[in-house]
PDB file of C-alpha atoms in Angstrom:
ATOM      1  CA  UNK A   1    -153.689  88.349 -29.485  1.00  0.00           C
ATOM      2  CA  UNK A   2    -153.810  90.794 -26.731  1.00  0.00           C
ATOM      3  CA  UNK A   3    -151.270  92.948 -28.599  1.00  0.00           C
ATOM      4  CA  UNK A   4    -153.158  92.985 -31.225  1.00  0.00           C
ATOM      5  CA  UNK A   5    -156.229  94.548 -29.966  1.00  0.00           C
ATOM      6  CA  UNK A   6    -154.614  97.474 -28.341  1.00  0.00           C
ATOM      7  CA  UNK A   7    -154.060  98.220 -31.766  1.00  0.00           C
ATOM      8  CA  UNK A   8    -157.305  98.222 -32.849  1.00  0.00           C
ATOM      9  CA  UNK A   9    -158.890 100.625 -34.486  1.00  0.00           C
ATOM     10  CA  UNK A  10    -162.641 101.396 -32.701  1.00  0.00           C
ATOM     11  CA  UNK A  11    -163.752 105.345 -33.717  1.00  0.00           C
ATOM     12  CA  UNK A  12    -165.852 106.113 -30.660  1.00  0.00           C
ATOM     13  CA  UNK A  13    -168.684 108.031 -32.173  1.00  0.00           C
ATOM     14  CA  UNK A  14    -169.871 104.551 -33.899  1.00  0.00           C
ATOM     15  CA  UNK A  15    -172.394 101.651 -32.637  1.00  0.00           C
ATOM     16  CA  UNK A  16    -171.088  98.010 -33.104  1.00  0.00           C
ATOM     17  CA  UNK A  17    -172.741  94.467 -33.268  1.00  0.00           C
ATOM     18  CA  UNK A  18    -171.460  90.866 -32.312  1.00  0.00           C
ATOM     19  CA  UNK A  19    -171.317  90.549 -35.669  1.00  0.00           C
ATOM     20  CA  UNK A  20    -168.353  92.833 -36.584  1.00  0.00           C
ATOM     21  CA  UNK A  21    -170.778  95.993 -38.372  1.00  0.00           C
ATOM     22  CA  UNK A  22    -170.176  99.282 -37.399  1.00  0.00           C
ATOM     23  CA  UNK A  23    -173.247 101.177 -38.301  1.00  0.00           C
ATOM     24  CA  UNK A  24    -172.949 105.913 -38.330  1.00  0.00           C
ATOM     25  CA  UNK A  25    -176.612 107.526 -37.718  1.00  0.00           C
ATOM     26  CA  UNK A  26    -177.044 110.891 -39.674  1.00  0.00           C
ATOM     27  CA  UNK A  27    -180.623 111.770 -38.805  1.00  0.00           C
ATOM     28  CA  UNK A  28    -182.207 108.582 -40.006  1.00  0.00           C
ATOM     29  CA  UNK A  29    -179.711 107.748 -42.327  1.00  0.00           C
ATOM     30  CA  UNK A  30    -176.904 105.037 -41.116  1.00  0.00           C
ATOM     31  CA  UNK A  31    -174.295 103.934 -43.178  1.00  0.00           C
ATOM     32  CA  UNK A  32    -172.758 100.716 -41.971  1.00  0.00           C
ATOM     33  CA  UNK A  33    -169.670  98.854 -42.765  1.00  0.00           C
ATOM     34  CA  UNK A  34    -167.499  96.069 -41.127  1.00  0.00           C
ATOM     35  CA  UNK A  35    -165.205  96.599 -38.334  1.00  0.00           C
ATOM     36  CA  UNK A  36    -161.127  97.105 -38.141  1.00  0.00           C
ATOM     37  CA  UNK A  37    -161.174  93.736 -36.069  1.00  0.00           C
ATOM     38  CA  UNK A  38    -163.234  91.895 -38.873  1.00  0.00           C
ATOM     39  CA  UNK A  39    -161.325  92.847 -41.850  1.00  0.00           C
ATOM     40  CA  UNK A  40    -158.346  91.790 -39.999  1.00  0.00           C
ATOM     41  CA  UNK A  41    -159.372  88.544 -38.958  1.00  0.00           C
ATOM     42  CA  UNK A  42    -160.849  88.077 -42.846  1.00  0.00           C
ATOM     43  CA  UNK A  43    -157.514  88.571 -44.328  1.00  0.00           C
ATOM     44  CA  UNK A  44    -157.269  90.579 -47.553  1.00  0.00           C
ATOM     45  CA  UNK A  45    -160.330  91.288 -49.168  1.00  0.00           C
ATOM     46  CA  UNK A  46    -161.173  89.946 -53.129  1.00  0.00           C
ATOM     47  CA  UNK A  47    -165.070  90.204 -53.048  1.00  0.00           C
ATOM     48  CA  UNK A  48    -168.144  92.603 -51.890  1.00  0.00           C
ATOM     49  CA  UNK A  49    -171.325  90.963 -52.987  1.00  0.00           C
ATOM     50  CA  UNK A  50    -174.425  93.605 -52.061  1.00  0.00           C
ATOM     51  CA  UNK A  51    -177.299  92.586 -54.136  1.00  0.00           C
ATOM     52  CA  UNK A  52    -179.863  94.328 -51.469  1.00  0.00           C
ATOM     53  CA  UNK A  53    -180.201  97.770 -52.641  1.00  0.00           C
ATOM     54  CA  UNK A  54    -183.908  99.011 -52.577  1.00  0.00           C
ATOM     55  CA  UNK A  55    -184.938  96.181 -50.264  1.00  0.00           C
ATOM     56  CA  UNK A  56    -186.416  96.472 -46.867  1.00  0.00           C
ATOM     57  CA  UNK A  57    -184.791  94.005 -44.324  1.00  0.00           C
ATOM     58  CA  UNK A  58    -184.853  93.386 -41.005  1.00  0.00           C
ATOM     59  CA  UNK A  59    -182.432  93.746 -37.708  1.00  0.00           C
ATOM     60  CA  UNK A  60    -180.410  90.705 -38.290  1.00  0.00           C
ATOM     61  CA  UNK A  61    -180.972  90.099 -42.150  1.00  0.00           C
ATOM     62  CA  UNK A  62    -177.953  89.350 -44.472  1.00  0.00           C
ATOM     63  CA  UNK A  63    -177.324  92.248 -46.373  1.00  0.00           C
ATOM     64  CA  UNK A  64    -174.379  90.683 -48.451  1.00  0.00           C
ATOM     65  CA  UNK A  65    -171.489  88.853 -48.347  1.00  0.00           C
ATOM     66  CA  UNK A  66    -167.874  89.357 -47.725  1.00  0.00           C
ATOM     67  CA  UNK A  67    -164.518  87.558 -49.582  1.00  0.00           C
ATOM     68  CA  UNK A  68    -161.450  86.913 -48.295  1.00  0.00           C
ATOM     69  CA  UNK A  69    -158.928  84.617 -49.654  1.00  0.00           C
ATOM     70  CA  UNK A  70    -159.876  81.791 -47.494  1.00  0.00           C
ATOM     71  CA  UNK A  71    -163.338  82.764 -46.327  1.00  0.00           C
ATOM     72  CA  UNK A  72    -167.038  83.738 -47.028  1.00  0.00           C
ATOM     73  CA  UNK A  73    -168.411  85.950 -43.842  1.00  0.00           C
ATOM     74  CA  UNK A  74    -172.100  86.944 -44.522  1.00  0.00           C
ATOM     75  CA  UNK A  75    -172.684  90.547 -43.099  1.00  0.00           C
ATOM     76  CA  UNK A  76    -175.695  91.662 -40.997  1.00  0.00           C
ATOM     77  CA  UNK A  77    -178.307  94.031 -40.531  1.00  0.00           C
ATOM     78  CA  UNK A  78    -177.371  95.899 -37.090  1.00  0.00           C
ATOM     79  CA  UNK A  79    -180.739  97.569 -37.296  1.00  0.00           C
ATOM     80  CA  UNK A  80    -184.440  97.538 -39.841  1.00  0.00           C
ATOM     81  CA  UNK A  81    -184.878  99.826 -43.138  1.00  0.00           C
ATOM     82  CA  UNK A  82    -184.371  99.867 -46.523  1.00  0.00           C
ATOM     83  CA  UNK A  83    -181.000  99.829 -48.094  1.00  0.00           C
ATOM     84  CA  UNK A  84    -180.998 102.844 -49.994  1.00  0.00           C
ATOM     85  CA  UNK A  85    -176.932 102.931 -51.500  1.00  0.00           C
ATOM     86  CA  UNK A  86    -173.905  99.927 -51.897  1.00  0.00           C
ATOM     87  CA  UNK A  87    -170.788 101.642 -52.098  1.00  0.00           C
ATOM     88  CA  UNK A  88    -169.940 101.417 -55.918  1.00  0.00           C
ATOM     89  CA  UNK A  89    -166.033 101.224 -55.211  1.00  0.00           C
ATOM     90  CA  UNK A  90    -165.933  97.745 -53.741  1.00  0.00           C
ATOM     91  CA  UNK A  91    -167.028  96.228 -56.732  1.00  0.00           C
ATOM     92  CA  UNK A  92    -163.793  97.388 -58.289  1.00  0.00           C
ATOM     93  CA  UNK A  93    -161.598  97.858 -55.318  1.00  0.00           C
ATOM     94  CA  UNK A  94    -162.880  95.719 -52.681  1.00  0.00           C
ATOM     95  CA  UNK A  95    -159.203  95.910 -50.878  1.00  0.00           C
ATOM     96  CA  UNK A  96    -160.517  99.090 -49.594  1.00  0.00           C
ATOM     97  CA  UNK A  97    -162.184  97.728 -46.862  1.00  0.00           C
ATOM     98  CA  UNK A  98    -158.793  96.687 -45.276  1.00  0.00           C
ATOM     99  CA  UNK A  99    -157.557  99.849 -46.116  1.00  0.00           C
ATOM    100  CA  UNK A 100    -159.957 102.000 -44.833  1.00  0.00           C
ATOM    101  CA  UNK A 101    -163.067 100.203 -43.023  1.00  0.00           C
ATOM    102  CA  UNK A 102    -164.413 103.151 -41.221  1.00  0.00           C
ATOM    103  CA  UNK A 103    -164.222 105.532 -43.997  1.00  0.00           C
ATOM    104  CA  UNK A 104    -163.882 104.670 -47.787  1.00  0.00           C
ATOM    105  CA  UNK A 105    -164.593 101.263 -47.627  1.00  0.00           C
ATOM    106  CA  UNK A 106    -167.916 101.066 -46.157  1.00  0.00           C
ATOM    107  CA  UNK A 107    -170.416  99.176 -47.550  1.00  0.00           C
ATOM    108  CA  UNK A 108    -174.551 100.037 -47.192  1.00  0.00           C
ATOM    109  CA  UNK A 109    -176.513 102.970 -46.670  1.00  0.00           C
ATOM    110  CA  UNK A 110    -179.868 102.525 -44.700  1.00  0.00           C
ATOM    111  CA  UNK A 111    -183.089 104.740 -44.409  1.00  0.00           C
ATOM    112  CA  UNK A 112    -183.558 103.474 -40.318  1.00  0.00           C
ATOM    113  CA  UNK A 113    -187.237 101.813 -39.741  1.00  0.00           C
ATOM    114  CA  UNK A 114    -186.595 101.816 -36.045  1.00  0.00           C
ATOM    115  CA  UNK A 115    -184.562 103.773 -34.266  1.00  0.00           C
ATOM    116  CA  UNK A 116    -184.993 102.221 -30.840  1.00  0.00           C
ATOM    117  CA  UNK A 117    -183.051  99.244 -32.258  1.00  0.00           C
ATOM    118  CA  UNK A 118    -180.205 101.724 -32.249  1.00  0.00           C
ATOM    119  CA  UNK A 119    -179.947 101.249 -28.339  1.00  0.00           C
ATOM    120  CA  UNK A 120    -179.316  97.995 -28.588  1.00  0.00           C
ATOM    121  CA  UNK A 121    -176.275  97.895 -30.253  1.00  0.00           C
ATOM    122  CA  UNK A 122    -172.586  98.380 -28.704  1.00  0.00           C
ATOM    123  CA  UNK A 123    -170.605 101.681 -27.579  1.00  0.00           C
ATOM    124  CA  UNK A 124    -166.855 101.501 -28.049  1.00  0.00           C
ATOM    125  CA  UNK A 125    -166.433 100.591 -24.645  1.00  0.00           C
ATOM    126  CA  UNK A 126    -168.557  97.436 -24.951  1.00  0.00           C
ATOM    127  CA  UNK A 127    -167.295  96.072 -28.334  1.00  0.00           C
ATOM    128  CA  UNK A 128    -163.947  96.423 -27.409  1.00  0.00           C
ATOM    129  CA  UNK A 129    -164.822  94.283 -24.459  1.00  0.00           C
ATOM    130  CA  UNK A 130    -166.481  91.749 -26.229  1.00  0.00           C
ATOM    131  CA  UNK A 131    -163.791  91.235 -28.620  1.00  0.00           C
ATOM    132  CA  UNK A 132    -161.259  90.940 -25.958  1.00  0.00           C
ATOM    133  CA  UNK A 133    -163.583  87.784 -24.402  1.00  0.00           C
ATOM    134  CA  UNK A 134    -164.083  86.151 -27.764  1.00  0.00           C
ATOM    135  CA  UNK A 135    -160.587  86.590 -28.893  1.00  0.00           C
ATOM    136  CA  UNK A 136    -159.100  83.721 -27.616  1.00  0.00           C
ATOM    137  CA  UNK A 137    -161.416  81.764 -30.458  1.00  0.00           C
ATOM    138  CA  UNK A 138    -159.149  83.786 -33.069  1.00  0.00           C
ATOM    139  CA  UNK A 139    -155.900  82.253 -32.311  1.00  0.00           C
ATOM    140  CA  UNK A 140    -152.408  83.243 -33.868  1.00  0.00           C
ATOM    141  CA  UNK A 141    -152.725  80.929 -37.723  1.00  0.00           C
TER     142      UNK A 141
END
Protein backbone atom coordinates (compact mmCIF):
# COMPACT_ATOMS: atom_id res chain seq x y z
CA UNK A 1 0.00 0.00 0.00
CA UNK A 2 2.81 2.20 0.90
CA UNK A 3 4.10 1.94 -2.69
CA UNK A 4 1.24 2.92 -3.84
CA UNK A 5 0.88 6.24 -2.32
CA UNK A 6 4.23 7.54 -3.27
CA UNK A 7 2.66 7.36 -6.44
CA UNK A 8 -0.04 9.38 -5.83
CA UNK A 9 -1.01 12.03 -7.55
CA UNK A 10 -1.80 15.27 -4.95
CA UNK A 11 -1.39 18.83 -7.18
CA UNK A 12 -0.33 21.12 -4.35
CA UNK A 13 -2.21 24.24 -5.18
CA UNK A 14 -5.61 22.24 -4.22
CA UNK A 15 -7.61 21.87 -0.73
CA UNK A 16 -8.73 18.24 0.15
CA UNK A 17 -11.42 16.67 2.52
CA UNK A 18 -11.61 13.25 4.46
CA UNK A 19 -13.86 12.55 2.04
CA UNK A 20 -11.63 12.21 -1.08
CA UNK A 21 -12.89 15.96 -2.92
CA UNK A 22 -10.42 18.13 -4.09
CA UNK A 23 -12.05 21.46 -4.36
CA UNK A 24 -9.79 24.80 -6.86
CA UNK A 25 -10.91 28.47 -5.59
CA UNK A 26 -10.96 31.05 -8.54
CA UNK A 27 -12.20 34.16 -6.75
CA UNK A 28 -15.37 32.69 -5.37
CA UNK A 29 -15.73 30.17 -7.79
CA UNK A 30 -14.42 26.44 -6.77
CA UNK A 31 -14.66 23.68 -8.91
CA UNK A 32 -14.36 20.40 -7.09
CA UNK A 33 -13.81 16.89 -8.12
CA UNK A 34 -12.65 13.57 -6.46
CA UNK A 35 -9.18 12.76 -5.65
CA UNK A 36 -6.33 10.48 -7.55
CA UNK A 37 -6.50 8.22 -4.31
CA UNK A 38 -10.41 7.90 -4.58
CA UNK A 39 -10.77 7.03 -8.12
CA UNK A 40 -8.21 4.48 -7.52
CA UNK A 41 -9.59 2.85 -4.68
CA UNK A 42 -13.25 3.05 -6.71
CA UNK A 43 -11.96 1.07 -9.53
CA UNK A 44 -13.03 2.05 -13.05
CA UNK A 45 -15.65 4.42 -13.26
CA UNK A 46 -19.35 3.54 -15.19
CA UNK A 47 -21.57 6.30 -13.54
CA UNK A 48 -21.63 10.24 -12.51
CA UNK A 49 -25.02 10.98 -11.12
CA UNK A 50 -25.14 15.09 -10.37
CA UNK A 51 -28.71 15.99 -10.15
CA UNK A 52 -27.76 19.27 -7.89
CA UNK A 53 -27.21 21.93 -10.33
CA UNK A 54 -28.88 25.30 -9.27
CA UNK A 55 -29.25 24.12 -5.68
CA UNK A 56 -27.81 25.67 -2.63
CA UNK A 57 -26.24 23.04 -0.22
CA UNK A 58 -24.38 22.98 2.60
CA UNK A 59 -20.58 22.02 3.82
CA UNK A 60 -21.07 18.36 4.00
CA UNK A 61 -24.21 17.85 1.66
CA UNK A 62 -24.22 15.06 -1.03
CA UNK A 63 -23.79 16.60 -4.17
CA UNK A 64 -24.04 13.27 -6.24
CA UNK A 65 -23.02 10.02 -6.53
CA UNK A 66 -20.18 8.09 -7.90
CA UNK A 67 -20.13 4.34 -9.88
CA UNK A 68 -17.70 1.98 -9.94
CA UNK A 69 -18.07 -1.53 -10.93
CA UNK A 70 -18.49 -2.78 -7.49
CA UNK A 71 -19.41 0.34 -5.58
CA UNK A 72 -21.70 3.42 -4.96
CA UNK A 73 -19.47 6.32 -3.07
CA UNK A 74 -21.74 9.41 -2.45
CA UNK A 75 -19.56 12.64 -2.92
CA UNK A 76 -19.54 15.68 -0.57
CA UNK A 77 -19.78 19.21 -0.25
CA UNK A 78 -16.12 20.36 0.99
CA UNK A 79 -17.58 23.80 1.48
CA UNK A 80 -21.52 25.93 1.23
CA UNK A 81 -22.94 27.57 -2.18
CA UNK A 82 -24.82 26.90 -4.96
CA UNK A 83 -23.80 24.49 -7.60
CA UNK A 84 -23.71 26.53 -10.52
CA UNK A 85 -22.17 23.76 -13.48
CA UNK A 86 -21.91 19.48 -13.62
CA UNK A 87 -19.37 18.69 -15.99
CA UNK A 88 -21.45 17.55 -19.11
CA UNK A 89 -18.68 14.92 -20.21
CA UNK A 90 -19.20 12.42 -17.42
CA UNK A 91 -22.51 11.68 -18.42
CA UNK A 92 -21.03 10.25 -21.59
CA UNK A 93 -17.53 9.48 -20.57
CA UNK A 94 -17.54 9.02 -16.97
CA UNK A 95 -14.02 6.94 -17.33
CA UNK A 96 -12.58 10.31 -17.37
CA UNK A 97 -12.41 10.69 -13.92
CA UNK A 98 -9.76 7.86 -13.71
CA UNK A 99 -8.15 9.31 -16.45
CA UNK A 100 -7.83 12.63 -15.50
CA UNK A 101 -9.34 13.53 -11.89
CA UNK A 102 -7.68 16.81 -11.41
CA UNK A 103 -8.32 18.16 -14.75
CA UNK A 104 -10.98 16.88 -17.31
CA UNK A 105 -12.82 14.83 -15.19
CA UNK A 106 -13.98 17.02 -12.52
CA UNK A 107 -17.26 17.10 -11.53
CA UNK A 108 -19.17 20.50 -9.87
CA UNK A 109 -18.73 24.04 -10.07
CA UNK A 110 -19.69 26.12 -6.90
CA UNK A 111 -20.49 29.92 -6.36
CA UNK A 112 -18.66 29.73 -2.47
CA UNK A 113 -21.27 30.97 0.41
CA UNK A 114 -18.46 30.95 2.89
CA UNK A 115 -15.18 31.27 2.35
CA UNK A 116 -13.89 30.77 5.88
CA UNK A 117 -14.95 27.12 5.44
CA UNK A 118 -12.10 27.10 2.96
CA UNK A 119 -9.60 27.00 6.01
CA UNK A 120 -10.82 24.13 7.16
CA UNK A 121 -10.09 21.88 4.63
CA UNK A 122 -6.60 19.98 3.92
CA UNK A 123 -3.19 21.27 2.25
CA UNK A 124 -1.28 18.62 0.34
CA UNK A 125 0.80 18.03 3.15
CA UNK A 126 -2.10 17.04 5.42
CA UNK A 127 -4.15 14.83 3.02
CA UNK A 128 -1.34 12.99 2.06
CA UNK A 129 -0.89 12.29 5.71
CA UNK A 130 -4.19 11.29 6.38
CA UNK A 131 -4.34 8.88 3.66
CA UNK A 132 -1.18 7.29 4.68
CA UNK A 133 -2.98 6.63 8.44
CA UNK A 134 -6.21 5.38 6.95
CA UNK A 135 -4.62 3.28 4.35
CA UNK A 136 -4.14 0.31 6.08
CA UNK A 137 -8.29 0.06 5.94
CA UNK A 138 -7.71 -0.21 1.99
CA UNK A 139 -5.91 -3.40 1.89
CA UNK A 140 -4.35 -5.13 -1.31
CA UNK A 141 -8.10 -7.06 -2.90
Amino acid sequence: TIKKIAIMNIPENLKYTKDHEWIKVDGDTATIGVTDFAQQQLGDVVFVEIETEGENLGKGDVFGTIEAVKTVSDMYMPVSGEVTEVNPKLEDAPETVNEDPYGEGWMIKVKISDAGELDELMSADDYKKEVEQTSSIYKER
